[in-house]
């Protein structure tokens, strides 16, 4: 059975776990957007995979948070980042 996605705020980090897919984004978006202020890190070390909806959520959360870091490299993240021309901090490449 797949791991249910979850989100917690730990200091300056939003800590995600499970698969960040379309279903997870629908469930996690309200909580994630409400906790976005002051975030400097997105901890994805417990994330199993990311799809395009998950990447879109992360990029939207990172927008306006200069220098925010992404920790962890779940399946799908690097491939989707490259396809959408996003840098390591999820901002658009120039």
Short mmCIF file of N, CA and C in Angstrom, two decimals:
data_model
loop_
_atom_site.label_atom_id
_atom_site.label_comp_id
_atom_site.label_asym_id
_atom_site.label_seq_id
_atom_site.Cartn_x
_atom_site.Cartn_y
_atom_site.Cartn_z
N UNK A 1 0.85 -1.18 0.00
CA UNK A 1 0.00 0.00 0.00
C UNK A 1 0.89 1.25 0.00
N UNK A 2 0.60 2.24 -0.88
CA UNK A 2 1.44 3.44 -0.94
C UNK A 2 1.36 4.25 0.35
N UNK A 3 2.46 4.92 0.63
CA UNK A 3 2.54 5.77 1.81
C UNK A 3 1.72 7.04 1.57
N UNK A 4 0.88 7.41 2.51
CA UNK A 4 0.11 8.63 2.41
C UNK A 4 1.04 9.82 2.57
N UNK A 5 0.86 10.80 1.71
CA UNK A 5 1.69 12.00 1.79
C UNK A 5 1.33 12.80 3.04
N UNK A 6 2.34 13.43 3.61
CA UNK A 6 2.10 14.28 4.77
C UNK A 6 3.05 15.46 4.74
N UNK A 7 2.74 16.44 5.58
CA UNK A 7 3.52 17.66 5.68
C UNK A 7 3.57 18.10 7.13
N UNK A 8 4.76 18.48 7.58
CA UNK A 8 4.91 19.10 8.90
C UNK A 8 5.84 20.30 8.74
N UNK A 9 5.69 21.24 9.65
CA UNK A 9 6.60 22.39 9.69
C UNK A 9 7.58 22.14 10.81
N UNK A 10 8.87 22.19 10.48
CA UNK A 10 9.92 22.00 11.48
C UNK A 10 10.90 23.16 11.34
N UNK A 11 10.86 24.08 12.30
CA UNK A 11 11.69 25.29 12.27
C UNK A 11 11.47 26.04 10.96
N UNK A 12 12.51 26.16 10.13
CA UNK A 12 12.39 26.91 8.87
C UNK A 12 12.12 26.00 7.68
N UNK A 13 11.67 24.78 7.94
CA UNK A 13 11.48 23.80 6.85
C UNK A 13 10.04 23.30 6.78
N UNK A 14 9.59 23.10 5.54
CA UNK A 14 8.40 22.30 5.30
C UNK A 14 8.91 20.90 4.99
N UNK A 15 8.49 19.94 5.80
CA UNK A 15 8.99 18.57 5.69
C UNK A 15 7.87 17.71 5.11
N UNK A 16 8.12 17.18 3.91
CA UNK A 16 7.15 16.36 3.21
C UNK A 16 7.54 14.89 3.30
N UNK A 17 6.54 14.02 3.22
CA UNK A 17 6.81 12.58 3.13
C UNK A 17 5.76 11.95 2.24
N UNK A 18 6.09 10.74 1.75
CA UNK A 18 5.18 10.04 0.84
C UNK A 18 5.37 10.51 -0.59
N UNK A 19 4.42 10.19 -1.45
CA UNK A 19 4.47 10.58 -2.86
C UNK A 19 3.79 11.93 -3.05
N UNK A 20 4.49 12.87 -3.68
CA UNK A 20 3.89 14.17 -3.98
C UNK A 20 3.30 14.10 -5.39
N UNK A 21 2.08 13.58 -5.45
CA UNK A 21 1.37 13.46 -6.71
C UNK A 21 0.11 14.32 -6.66
N UNK A 22 -0.69 14.26 -7.70
CA UNK A 22 -1.87 15.11 -7.81
C UNK A 22 -2.77 14.99 -6.59
N UNK A 23 -3.03 13.78 -6.14
CA UNK A 23 -3.90 13.58 -4.98
C UNK A 23 -3.30 14.21 -3.73
N UNK A 24 -1.99 14.08 -3.56
CA UNK A 24 -1.32 14.67 -2.39
C UNK A 24 -1.38 16.19 -2.45
N UNK A 25 -1.19 16.75 -3.64
CA UNK A 25 -1.22 18.21 -3.78
C UNK A 25 -2.58 18.76 -3.37
N UNK A 26 -3.64 18.11 -3.80
CA UNK A 26 -4.99 18.55 -3.43
C UNK A 26 -5.15 18.54 -1.91
N UNK A 27 -4.64 17.51 -1.27
CA UNK A 27 -4.78 17.40 0.18
C UNK A 27 -3.84 18.33 0.95
N UNK A 28 -2.62 18.53 0.44
CA UNK A 28 -1.60 19.26 1.20
C UNK A 28 -1.54 20.75 0.91
N UNK A 29 -2.06 21.19 -0.23
CA UNK A 29 -1.92 22.59 -0.62
C UNK A 29 -2.40 23.59 0.44
N UNK A 30 -3.59 23.43 1.00
CA UNK A 30 -4.04 24.42 1.99
C UNK A 30 -3.09 24.54 3.19
N UNK A 31 -2.63 23.42 3.69
CA UNK A 31 -1.72 23.42 4.83
C UNK A 31 -0.36 24.00 4.43
N UNK A 32 0.15 23.60 3.28
CA UNK A 32 1.46 24.08 2.83
C UNK A 32 1.47 25.58 2.59
N UNK A 33 0.44 26.08 1.92
CA UNK A 33 0.42 27.52 1.63
C UNK A 33 0.23 28.34 2.91
N UNK A 34 -0.49 27.81 3.88
CA UNK A 34 -0.69 28.51 5.15
C UNK A 34 0.59 28.56 5.99
N UNK A 35 1.51 27.61 5.77
CA UNK A 35 2.73 27.53 6.57
C UNK A 35 3.97 28.03 5.83
N UNK A 36 3.80 28.61 4.69
CA UNK A 36 4.89 29.01 3.79
C UNK A 36 5.76 30.14 4.34
N UNK A 37 5.21 31.07 5.08
CA UNK A 37 5.96 32.24 5.56
C UNK A 37 7.19 31.82 6.35
N UNK A 38 8.33 32.39 6.00
CA UNK A 38 9.57 32.11 6.73
C UNK A 38 10.26 30.82 6.37
N UNK A 39 9.77 30.12 5.38
CA UNK A 39 10.39 28.84 4.99
C UNK A 39 11.69 29.10 4.25
N UNK A 40 12.72 28.37 4.62
CA UNK A 40 14.02 28.45 3.94
C UNK A 40 14.41 27.11 3.33
N UNK A 41 13.67 26.05 3.70
CA UNK A 41 14.01 24.71 3.20
C UNK A 41 12.76 23.90 2.92
N UNK A 42 12.86 23.08 1.89
CA UNK A 42 11.84 22.08 1.58
C UNK A 42 12.54 20.74 1.75
N UNK A 43 12.18 20.02 2.80
CA UNK A 43 12.81 18.74 3.10
C UNK A 43 12.02 17.64 2.41
N UNK A 44 12.63 17.06 1.38
CA UNK A 44 11.98 16.00 0.60
C UNK A 44 12.66 14.66 0.83
N UNK A 45 13.46 14.53 1.88
CA UNK A 45 14.22 13.30 2.10
C UNK A 45 13.32 12.09 2.33
N UNK A 46 12.10 12.28 2.79
CA UNK A 46 11.17 11.16 3.01
C UNK A 46 10.12 11.06 1.90
N UNK A 47 10.31 11.81 0.82
CA UNK A 47 9.38 11.74 -0.31
C UNK A 47 9.83 10.62 -1.23
N UNK A 48 8.89 9.78 -1.65
CA UNK A 48 9.22 8.64 -2.49
C UNK A 48 9.29 8.99 -3.96
N UNK A 49 8.43 9.91 -4.41
CA UNK A 49 8.44 10.35 -5.81
C UNK A 49 7.67 11.65 -5.94
N UNK A 50 7.95 12.34 -7.04
CA UNK A 50 7.29 13.61 -7.34
C UNK A 50 6.78 13.54 -8.76
N UNK A 51 5.51 13.93 -8.98
CA UNK A 51 5.01 14.06 -10.35
C UNK A 51 4.90 15.54 -10.69
N UNK A 52 4.37 15.86 -11.86
CA UNK A 52 4.33 17.27 -12.29
C UNK A 52 3.47 18.13 -11.38
N UNK A 53 2.42 17.59 -10.82
CA UNK A 53 1.59 18.36 -9.88
C UNK A 53 2.38 18.66 -8.61
N UNK A 54 3.13 17.68 -8.13
CA UNK A 54 3.96 17.89 -6.95
C UNK A 54 5.03 18.94 -7.19
N UNK A 55 5.66 18.88 -8.36
CA UNK A 55 6.66 19.88 -8.69
C UNK A 55 6.04 21.26 -8.80
N UNK A 56 4.86 21.35 -9.40
CA UNK A 56 4.19 22.65 -9.52
C UNK A 56 3.89 23.22 -8.14
N UNK A 57 3.45 22.40 -7.20
CA UNK A 57 3.19 22.87 -5.85
C UNK A 57 4.48 23.38 -5.20
N UNK A 58 5.55 22.62 -5.31
CA UNK A 58 6.81 23.03 -4.71
C UNK A 58 7.32 24.33 -5.33
N UNK A 59 7.22 24.46 -6.66
CA UNK A 59 7.67 25.68 -7.32
C UNK A 59 6.84 26.88 -6.89
N UNK A 60 5.54 26.70 -6.75
CA UNK A 60 4.67 27.79 -6.30
C UNK A 60 5.00 28.18 -4.86
N UNK A 61 5.25 27.20 -4.02
CA UNK A 61 5.62 27.48 -2.64
C UNK A 61 6.96 28.21 -2.56
N UNK A 62 7.90 27.84 -3.44
CA UNK A 62 9.24 28.44 -3.42
C UNK A 62 9.25 29.84 -4.02
N UNK A 63 8.26 30.17 -4.84
CA UNK A 63 8.22 31.49 -5.47
C UNK A 63 8.17 32.57 -4.40
N UNK A 64 9.10 33.52 -4.50
CA UNK A 64 9.13 34.61 -3.52
C UNK A 64 9.89 34.27 -2.25
N UNK A 65 10.51 33.10 -2.20
CA UNK A 65 11.34 32.71 -1.06
C UNK A 65 12.78 32.59 -1.55
N UNK A 66 13.45 33.72 -1.76
CA UNK A 66 14.80 33.67 -2.33
C UNK A 66 15.75 32.84 -1.47
N UNK A 67 16.51 32.00 -2.15
CA UNK A 67 17.49 31.18 -1.44
C UNK A 67 16.93 29.95 -0.78
N UNK A 68 15.64 29.67 -0.95
CA UNK A 68 15.07 28.46 -0.36
C UNK A 68 15.77 27.24 -0.95
N UNK A 69 16.10 26.29 -0.09
CA UNK A 69 16.81 25.09 -0.52
C UNK A 69 15.87 23.90 -0.56
N UNK A 70 16.17 23.00 -1.47
CA UNK A 70 15.48 21.73 -1.55
C UNK A 70 16.44 20.66 -1.07
N UNK A 71 16.02 19.91 -0.08
CA UNK A 71 16.84 18.82 0.46
C UNK A 71 16.21 17.50 0.09
N UNK A 72 17.00 16.61 -0.50
CA UNK A 72 16.51 15.32 -0.94
C UNK A 72 16.27 15.32 -2.44
N UNK A 73 16.36 14.16 -3.03
CA UNK A 73 16.15 14.00 -4.46
C UNK A 73 15.25 12.78 -4.74
N UNK A 74 13.95 12.93 -4.49
CA UNK A 74 13.05 11.79 -4.75
C UNK A 74 12.95 11.49 -6.24
N UNK A 75 12.52 10.29 -6.56
CA UNK A 75 12.30 9.91 -7.96
C UNK A 75 11.43 10.93 -8.66
N UNK A 76 11.84 11.31 -9.86
CA UNK A 76 11.07 12.22 -10.69
C UNK A 76 11.46 13.68 -10.56
N UNK A 77 12.04 14.08 -9.44
CA UNK A 77 12.31 15.49 -9.21
C UNK A 77 13.30 16.06 -10.23
N UNK A 78 14.44 15.44 -10.38
CA UNK A 78 15.46 15.99 -11.28
C UNK A 78 15.01 15.98 -12.73
N UNK A 79 14.33 14.92 -13.14
CA UNK A 79 13.86 14.84 -14.53
C UNK A 79 12.83 15.93 -14.83
N UNK A 80 11.89 16.12 -13.92
CA UNK A 80 10.87 17.15 -14.12
C UNK A 80 11.46 18.55 -14.01
N UNK A 81 12.39 18.76 -13.09
CA UNK A 81 13.05 20.05 -12.98
C UNK A 81 13.72 20.40 -14.30
N UNK A 82 14.42 19.45 -14.89
CA UNK A 82 15.10 19.68 -16.17
C UNK A 82 14.09 19.96 -17.28
N UNK A 83 13.00 19.20 -17.32
CA UNK A 83 12.00 19.37 -18.36
C UNK A 83 11.33 20.74 -18.30
N UNK A 84 11.14 21.26 -17.09
CA UNK A 84 10.48 22.56 -16.92
C UNK A 84 11.50 23.70 -16.73
N UNK A 85 12.79 23.40 -16.91
CA UNK A 85 13.87 24.38 -16.81
C UNK A 85 13.89 25.11 -15.46
N UNK A 86 13.77 24.33 -14.40
CA UNK A 86 13.82 24.89 -13.06
C UNK A 86 15.20 24.63 -12.45
N UNK A 87 15.71 25.61 -11.75
CA UNK A 87 16.99 25.47 -11.07
C UNK A 87 16.81 24.67 -9.77
N UNK A 88 17.92 24.45 -9.08
CA UNK A 88 17.87 23.67 -7.84
C UNK A 88 16.94 24.29 -6.81
N UNK A 89 16.80 25.64 -6.80
CA UNK A 89 15.91 26.30 -5.85
C UNK A 89 14.47 26.42 -6.37
N UNK A 90 14.20 25.75 -7.48
CA UNK A 90 12.88 25.69 -8.13
C UNK A 90 12.47 26.99 -8.81
N UNK A 91 13.42 27.90 -8.99
CA UNK A 91 13.13 29.10 -9.79
C UNK A 91 13.42 28.78 -11.25
N UNK A 92 12.85 29.56 -12.16
CA UNK A 92 13.07 29.34 -13.58
C UNK A 92 14.49 29.72 -13.96
N UNK A 93 15.11 28.86 -14.77
CA UNK A 93 16.44 29.15 -15.27
C UNK A 93 16.38 30.29 -16.27
N UNK A 94 17.38 31.12 -16.25
CA UNK A 94 17.41 32.28 -17.17
C UNK A 94 17.71 31.84 -18.58
#
